[in-house]
Amino acid sequence: MRTKANTSENQSKNFTRETKAAAFIRDTLPKVQRCKICGGYLHSHSISIDHKTRKADGGLGTLDNAQLTHPYYNTAVKN
Ligand SMILES: [Zn+2]
């Protein structure tokens, strides 16, 4: 999901602080992972594996149903 703020940042010719940080991470840590829920960068020490399809909805513990997310999504009540 993109906000209007993100759209305007992308249209600017200048790098934002966030873009520079993202480029640094991209070029220095090629295996960096993004959260599949919010799109934010995941720190290697705080990655959680979440079910794409919730177990309550029949989701299995398979690789296909696994996604990397920030840790707090597993502790919060999901809708
Ligand atoms: Zn996230």
Short mmCIF file of C-alpha atoms in Angstrom, two decimals, residues 17 42 46 69-70 77:
data_model
loop_
_atom_site.label_atom_id
_atom_site.label_comp_id
_atom_site.label_asym_id
_atom_site.label_seq_id
_atom_site.Cartn_x
_atom_site.Cartn_y
_atom_site.Cartn_z
CA ARG A 17 16.72 10.42 3.70
CA LEU A 42 13.20 -6.25 8.40
CA SER A 46 13.63 -9.20 14.51
CA THR A 69 7.06 -10.05 8.63
CA HIS A 70 7.84 -7.86 11.57
CA VAL A 77 -4.94 -9.80 17.10
#
